[in-house]
Amino acid sequence: MTRPEPVLSVVVPMYNEESVLPALASRLRAVLDDLGETYEVVAVDDGSDDGTATALGGLRAGWPHLRVLRLRRNSGHQAALVAGVLRARGRYVVSIDADLQDPPETIVEMLHAARAGDLDVVYGVRADRSTDSRFKRWTAAGYYRLMRRLVGKQVPAQAGDFRLLSRAVVETLRELPEPAPVLRLVVPWLGFPSGEVTYHRHRRAAGRTKYPLSRMAGLAAQSVTSFSAAPLRFATWLGLAGVVVCGLLVVFTVVAWSVGATVDGWPSLYVAILFLGAVQLLCLGLLGEYVGRIYTVVQGRPAYVVATDTATDQDADGHTAASRGVGGPTALADSLR
Ligand code: UDP
Ligand code: MG
């Protein structure tokens, strides 16, 4: 690579964000140009099918620091984020949403905090969520409470994916074999020295949310199953409880039979069958969650495929990387992503 690595990379995943792009570009550029550091902006176009790609192409003409990574298909916010972060070249890598809900001005504070405290991770923590809907706040609170129990207290309660990572953290992430790590959990789990910067989360500047309920549920399921076998253990306990209850029912039946009161045994039989059926189905479902994950990992199907990367000015898919002589475990891990 010819260009020296910049001090700062700003990764912006975007899916159909045509309407917000002009505002984003002008605000982000104002902040970054004033910073007095070398930087790159890695816009990850997550397979948008509106005018995002064209708009990015137009912006690039007048903004040489803008690098566009286009994924072949819509792979989801987390995958787009991982794609951008792992390919960013900066000494510090900040990820930020495209919709200006996270103020770009906070990036400056993050960088100062990282340097002043010699920190590897700086989380953007929301001071309040008053601009989010009550439903969003309620589900988010539940999600973070659960995650703090599963992963540990180092998961900040109100931090989304607005955060700064040092090069050391990014390199560690690159070595992980996980195809699509949930960064907001894996990063705290890694245990690097970290700090927080609080900010006010604003309303979406333009366009609509790309996070419907189904995606939120998907993220929650992925988060839980990627960090804990507790649900499986829950199934075991439930199964044990079922066995105990059935044991009691058997005793009851035998006693009833011995005193000759077995005329009408239908209700207890019916309840026992229903109960066992329910427990078995539940356990099968939970097992299926994990088997599904094993299946995905064994398949080794990448979570995204990069179509183009303006930084290399050529096809940035697997065989190009190989022809540039990238090898070893990182390349393997990379090909798994
Ligand atoms: N995003 C993405 N791929 C997707 C969905 C969303 O890259 O499949 C991006 C989106 O463009 C935005 C960020 O992820 O920059 C967060 O999405 P959004 O603002 O819609 O989520 P919300 O803030 O409503 O939770
Ligand atoms: Mg948003």
Coordinates of C-alpha atoms and ligand atoms in Angstrom, one line a residue:
M1 CA 0.0 0.0 0.0
T2 CA 1.4 3.3 -1.0
R3 CA -0.4 5.8 1.2
P4 CA 0.8 6.1 4.8
E5 CA -1.8 5.0 7.3
P6 CA -4.0 7.8 8.7
V7 CA -4.3 8.7 12.3
L8 CA -8.1 8.3 12.3
S9 CA -10.5 6.1 10.3
V10 CA -14.2 6.8 10.6
V11 CA -16.3 3.9 9.6
V12 CA -19.9 4.6 8.5
P13 CA -22.2 1.7 7.6
M14 CA -25.0 2.8 5.4
Y15 CA -28.0 1.2 3.9
N16 CA -30.2 3.3 1.7
E17 CA -29.1 6.6 3.3
E18 CA -29.3 8.7 0.2
S19 CA -31.4 11.3 1.9
V20 CA -29.0 11.9 4.8
L21 CA -25.7 11.7 2.9
P22 CA -25.3 15.4 2.0
A23 CA -25.9 16.5 5.6
L24 CA -23.6 13.7 7.0
A25 CA -20.8 14.6 4.6
S26 CA -20.8 18.3 5.3
R27 CA -20.9 17.9 9.1
L28 CA -18.4 15.0 9.3
R29 CA -16.1 16.8 6.9
A30 CA -16.2 20.0 8.9
V31 CA -15.2 18.2 12.0
L32 CA -12.5 16.0 10.5
D33 CA -10.9 18.8 8.5
D34 CA -10.6 20.9 11.6
L35 CA -9.0 18.1 13.6
G36 CA -5.6 18.7 12.0
E37 CA -4.9 14.9 11.7
T38 CA -4.7 12.6 8.7
Y39 CA -7.9 10.7 8.3
E40 CA -10.0 8.5 6.1
V41 CA -13.7 8.0 6.1
V42 CA -14.7 4.4 5.3
A43 CA -18.3 4.5 4.0
V44 CA -19.6 0.9 3.9
D45 CA -22.4 0.8 1.4
D46 CA -24.3 -2.2 2.7
G47 CA -25.8 -3.2 -0.7
S48 CA -28.1 -0.1 -0.9
D49 CA -30.6 -0.1 -3.7
D50 CA -31.4 3.6 -3.7
G51 CA -29.0 6.4 -4.9
T52 CA -26.5 5.9 -2.0
A53 CA -23.8 4.5 -4.3
T54 CA -24.1 7.2 -6.9
A55 CA -24.1 9.9 -4.2
L56 CA -21.0 8.4 -2.6
G57 CA -19.3 8.4 -6.0
G58 CA -20.2 12.1 -6.4
L59 CA -18.9 13.0 -2.9
R60 CA -15.6 11.1 -3.5
A61 CA -14.8 13.4 -6.5
G62 CA -14.5 16.4 -4.1
W63 CA -13.4 14.6 -1.0
P64 CA -10.3 12.5 -1.4
H65 CA -10.4 11.2 2.2
L66 CA -13.6 9.4 1.4
R67 CA -13.2 5.7 0.8
V68 CA -16.1 3.6 -0.3
L69 CA -16.5 0.0 0.5
R70 CA -19.4 -1.6 -1.2
L71 CA -20.8 -4.9 -0.1
R72 CA -22.4 -7.1 -2.7
R73 CA -25.7 -7.5 -0.9
N74 CA -27.4 -6.1 2.2
S75 CA -25.6 -8.0 5.0
G76 CA -27.0 -6.1 8.0
H77 CA -25.6 -3.3 10.2
Q78 CA -23.3 -5.6 12.3
A79 CA -21.7 -7.2 9.2
A80 CA -21.3 -3.9 7.5
L81 CA -19.7 -2.5 10.6
V82 CA -17.3 -5.4 10.9
A83 CA -16.4 -5.1 7.2
G84 CA -15.5 -1.5 7.7
V85 CA -13.6 -1.8 11.0
L86 CA -11.5 -4.7 9.9
R87 CA -10.5 -2.9 6.7
A88 CA -9.9 0.5 8.2
R89 CA -6.3 1.5 8.3
G90 CA -6.2 4.2 10.9
R91 CA -4.3 4.2 14.2
Y92 CA -7.7 4.9 15.8
V93 CA -11.0 3.6 14.3
V94 CA -14.3 5.2 15.1
S95 CA -17.6 3.7 14.0
I96 CA -20.6 6.0 13.7
D97 CA -24.1 5.7 12.2
A98 CA -24.9 7.5 9.0
D99 CA -28.1 9.1 10.2
L100 CA -26.4 11.8 12.4
Q101 CA -28.1 10.4 15.6
D102 CA -24.5 10.2 16.9
P103 CA -23.0 13.7 16.6
P104 CA -19.7 13.7 14.6
E105 CA -18.3 16.4 17.0
T106 CA -18.0 13.7 19.7
I107 CA -15.4 12.0 17.6
V108 CA -12.9 14.7 18.6
E109 CA -13.7 14.1 22.3
M110 CA -13.2 10.4 21.8
L111 CA -9.8 10.9 20.3
H112 CA -8.7 13.3 23.1
A113 CA -9.9 10.8 25.7
A114 CA -8.1 7.9 24.1
R115 CA -4.8 9.9 23.9
A116 CA -5.1 11.5 27.3
G117 CA -5.8 8.3 29.2
D118 CA -3.9 6.0 26.9
L119 CA -7.1 4.0 26.2
D120 CA -7.7 1.4 23.6
V121 CA -11.5 1.7 23.6
V122 CA -13.7 4.8 24.1
Y123 CA -17.4 4.1 24.2
G124 CA -19.9 6.7 23.2
V125 CA -22.5 6.5 25.9
R126 CA -26.0 8.0 25.4
A127 CA -26.7 10.6 28.1
D128 CA -30.5 10.1 27.5
R129 CA -32.7 8.3 25.0
S130 CA -35.5 10.8 25.0
T131 CA -35.5 10.9 21.2
D132 CA -36.1 7.2 21.0
S133 CA -39.6 5.7 21.1
R134 CA -40.7 4.3 24.4
F135 CA -40.8 0.8 22.9
K136 CA -37.1 1.2 21.7
R137 CA -36.0 2.4 25.1
W138 CA -37.8 -0.4 26.9
T139 CA -36.4 -3.1 24.6
A140 CA -32.9 -1.6 24.7
A141 CA -32.9 -1.5 28.5
G142 CA -33.8 -5.2 28.6
Y143 CA -31.2 -6.0 26.1
Y144 CA -28.4 -4.2 28.0
R145 CA -29.4 -5.7 31.3
L146 CA -29.3 -9.2 29.9
M147 CA -26.0 -8.6 28.1
R148 CA -24.3 -7.2 31.3
R149 CA -25.4 -10.4 33.0
L150 CA -24.1 -12.6 30.3
V151 CA -20.8 -10.9 29.3
G152 CA -20.0 -9.0 32.4
K153 CA -20.2 -5.5 34.0
Q154 CA -17.6 -4.2 31.5
V155 CA -20.5 -3.8 28.9
P156 CA -21.5 -0.2 29.2
A157 CA -25.2 0.1 29.7
Q158 CA -26.1 2.8 27.1
A159 CA -23.4 2.3 24.5
G160 CA -24.4 1.3 21.0
D161 CA -21.9 1.1 18.1
F162 CA -20.6 4.6 18.4
R163 CA -17.1 4.0 19.7
L164 CA -13.4 4.4 19.2
L165 CA -11.0 1.4 18.9
S166 CA -7.2 1.5 18.8
R167 CA -5.2 -0.4 16.2
A168 CA -4.4 -3.0 18.8
V169 CA -8.0 -3.8 19.3
V170 CA -8.7 -3.9 15.6
E171 CA -5.8 -6.3 15.0
T172 CA -7.1 -8.5 17.9
L173 CA -10.6 -8.5 16.2
R174 CA -9.0 -9.5 12.9
E175 CA -7.6 -12.7 14.6
L176 CA -11.0 -13.8 15.9
P177 CA -12.3 -16.8 13.9
E178 CA -15.9 -15.7 14.5
P179 CA -17.5 -14.9 11.2
A180 CA -19.7 -12.1 12.5
P181 CA -18.9 -11.0 16.0
V182 CA -21.3 -8.7 17.8
L183 CA -18.9 -5.9 18.3
R184 CA -20.7 -4.1 21.1
L185 CA -20.2 -7.3 23.2
V186 CA -17.0 -8.7 21.9
V187 CA -15.1 -5.4 22.3
P188 CA -15.8 -5.1 26.1
W189 CA -15.2 -8.8 26.5
L190 CA -11.7 -8.4 25.1
G191 CA -10.8 -6.4 28.1
F192 CA -8.7 -3.6 26.8
P193 CA -8.4 -0.4 28.9
S194 CA -11.5 1.6 28.1
G195 CA -13.2 4.9 28.9
E196 CA -16.5 6.6 28.1
V197 CA -17.6 9.8 26.5
T198 CA -21.3 10.8 27.0
Y199 CA -23.3 12.4 24.2
H200 CA -26.9 13.4 23.4
R201 CA -28.5 11.1 20.9
H202 CA -30.4 13.1 18.3
R203 CA -33.3 12.3 16.1
R204 CA -32.5 10.7 12.7
A205 CA -31.6 13.6 10.4
A206 CA -33.5 12.1 7.4
G207 CA -34.8 8.8 6.1
R208 CA -36.3 6.0 8.1
T209 CA -34.9 3.5 10.6
K210 CA -33.4 0.4 9.0
Y211 CA -33.9 -1.6 12.3
P212 CA -37.3 -3.1 12.4
L213 CA -38.4 -5.3 15.3
S214 CA -37.4 -8.5 13.4
R215 CA -33.8 -7.2 13.2
M216 CA -33.7 -6.2 16.8
A217 CA -34.9 -9.7 17.8
G218 CA -32.2 -11.2 15.5
L219 CA -29.5 -9.1 17.1
A220 CA -30.7 -10.2 20.6
A221 CA -30.7 -13.9 19.6
Q222 CA -27.3 -13.6 18.1
S223 CA -26.0 -11.8 21.1
V224 CA -27.3 -14.3 23.6
T225 CA -26.2 -17.4 21.7
S226 CA -22.8 -16.0 20.9
F227 CA -22.0 -15.4 24.6
S228 CA -23.8 -18.0 26.7
A229 CA -24.9 -21.6 26.9
A230 CA -27.3 -20.5 29.7
P231 CA -30.4 -21.0 27.6
L232 CA -29.3 -24.6 27.1
R233 CA -28.8 -25.0 30.9
F234 CA -32.3 -23.5 31.4
A235 CA -33.6 -26.2 29.1
T236 CA -31.9 -28.8 31.2
W237 CA -33.4 -27.4 34.4
L238 CA -36.8 -27.3 32.9
G239 CA -36.4 -30.9 31.7
L240 CA -35.4 -31.9 35.3
A241 CA -38.4 -30.1 36.7
G242 CA -40.6 -31.9 34.2
V243 CA -39.2 -35.2 35.3
V244 CA -39.9 -34.4 39.0
V245 CA -43.4 -33.3 38.2
C246 CA -44.0 -36.5 36.2
G247 CA -42.5 -38.6 39.0
L248 CA -45.0 -37.1 41.4
L249 CA -47.8 -37.7 38.9
V250 CA -46.7 -41.3 38.6
V251 CA -46.7 -41.7 42.4
F252 CA -50.2 -40.1 42.5
T253 CA -51.4 -42.5 39.8
V254 CA -50.0 -45.6 41.6
V255 CA -51.6 -44.5 44.9
A256 CA -54.9 -43.7 43.2
W257 CA -54.8 -47.1 41.4
S258 CA -54.0 -49.0 44.7
V259 CA -57.0 -47.5 46.5
G260 CA -59.1 -48.2 43.5
A261 CA -59.9 -44.6 42.5
T262 CA -58.6 -44.8 38.8
V263 CA -62.0 -44.5 37.3
D264 CA -61.4 -41.1 35.7
G265 CA -57.6 -40.8 35.0
W266 CA -58.0 -38.9 31.8
P267 CA -57.2 -35.3 33.0
S268 CA -53.9 -36.2 34.7
L269 CA -52.8 -38.2 31.6
Y270 CA -53.7 -35.4 29.3
V271 CA -51.9 -32.8 31.4
A272 CA -48.8 -35.0 31.6
I273 CA -48.6 -35.6 27.9
L274 CA -49.1 -31.9 27.2
F275 CA -46.5 -30.9 29.7
L276 CA -43.9 -33.4 28.4
G277 CA -44.6 -32.4 24.8
A278 CA -44.1 -28.7 25.7
V279 CA -40.8 -29.3 27.5
Q280 CA -39.4 -31.5 24.7
L281 CA -40.3 -29.0 22.1
L282 CA -38.8 -26.1 24.1
C283 CA -35.5 -28.1 24.6
L284 CA -35.4 -29.0 20.9
G285 CA -35.9 -25.4 20.0
L286 CA -33.0 -24.2 22.2
L287 CA -30.7 -27.0 20.9
G288 CA -31.7 -25.9 17.4
E289 CA -30.4 -22.4 18.1
Y290 CA -26.9 -23.7 18.9
V291 CA -26.9 -26.4 16.2
G292 CA -27.8 -23.6 13.8
R293 CA -24.8 -21.6 15.0
I294 CA -22.5 -24.5 14.7
Y295 CA -23.8 -25.1 11.2
T296 CA -23.2 -21.5 10.2
V297 CA -19.6 -21.6 11.5
V298 CA -18.8 -25.0 9.9
Q299 CA -20.1 -23.7 6.6
G300 CA -17.7 -20.8 6.9
R301 CA -19.9 -18.7 4.7
P302 CA -18.7 -15.1 4.9
A303 CA -21.0 -12.6 6.6
Y304 CA -20.4 -10.2 3.7
V305 CA -18.6 -10.0 0.4
V306 CA -16.8 -6.8 -0.5
A307 CA -17.5 -5.9 -4.1
T308 CA -15.2 -2.9 -4.4
D309 CA -12.9 -0.8 -2.2
T310 CA -11.8 2.5 -3.6
A311 CA -8.7 2.4 -1.4
T312 CA -7.2 -0.4 -3.5
D313 CA -8.9 0.7 -6.7
Q314 CA -9.5 -2.8 -7.8
D315 CA -11.7 -5.8 -7.0
A316 CA -11.2 -6.4 -3.3
D317 CA -12.5 -9.9 -3.1
G318 CA -10.8 -13.1 -2.0
H319 CA -8.6 -13.9 -4.9
T320 CA -7.2 -10.3 -5.2
A321 CA -6.1 -10.4 -1.6
A322 CA -4.4 -13.8 -2.2
S323 CA -2.6 -12.5 -5.3
R324 CA -1.3 -9.7 -3.1
G325 CA 0.4 -12.3 -1.0
V326 CA -1.8 -12.0 2.1
G327 CA -1.6 -15.3 4.0
G328 CA -1.7 -16.9 7.3
P329 CA -4.3 -17.1 10.0
T330 CA -5.5 -13.5 9.5
A331 CA -6.3 -14.3 5.8
L332 CA -8.1 -17.4 6.9
A333 CA -10.1 -15.6 9.5
D334 CA -10.7 -12.9 6.9
S335 CA -12.0 -15.3 4.4
L336 CA -14.4 -16.7 7.1
R337 CA -15.9 -13.3 7.7
Ligands
UDP1 N1 -27.5 -0.1 8.4 C1 -26.7 -0.9 7.6 N2 -27.3 -2.0 7.1 C2 -28.5 -2.5 7.4 C3 -29.3 -1.6 8.3 C4 -28.7 -0.5 8.8 O1 -25.6 -0.6 7.3 O2 -28.9 -3.5 7.0 C5 -26.9 1.2 8.9 C6 -27.8 2.4 8.7 O3 -27.6 3.0 7.4 C7 -27.3 3.3 9.8 C8 -26.9 2.4 10.9 O4 -26.8 1.1 10.3 O5 -26.2 4.0 9.5 C9 -28.0 2.3 12.0 O6 -29.2 2.0 11.5 P1 -30.5 2.8 11.9 O7 -30.2 4.2 12.1 O8 -31.6 2.5 10.8 O9 -30.9 2.1 13.2 P2 -31.6 2.8 14.5 O10 -30.8 4.0 14.8 O11 -33.0 3.1 14.1 O12 -31.5 1.7 15.6
MG2 MG -30.3 5.5 13.6

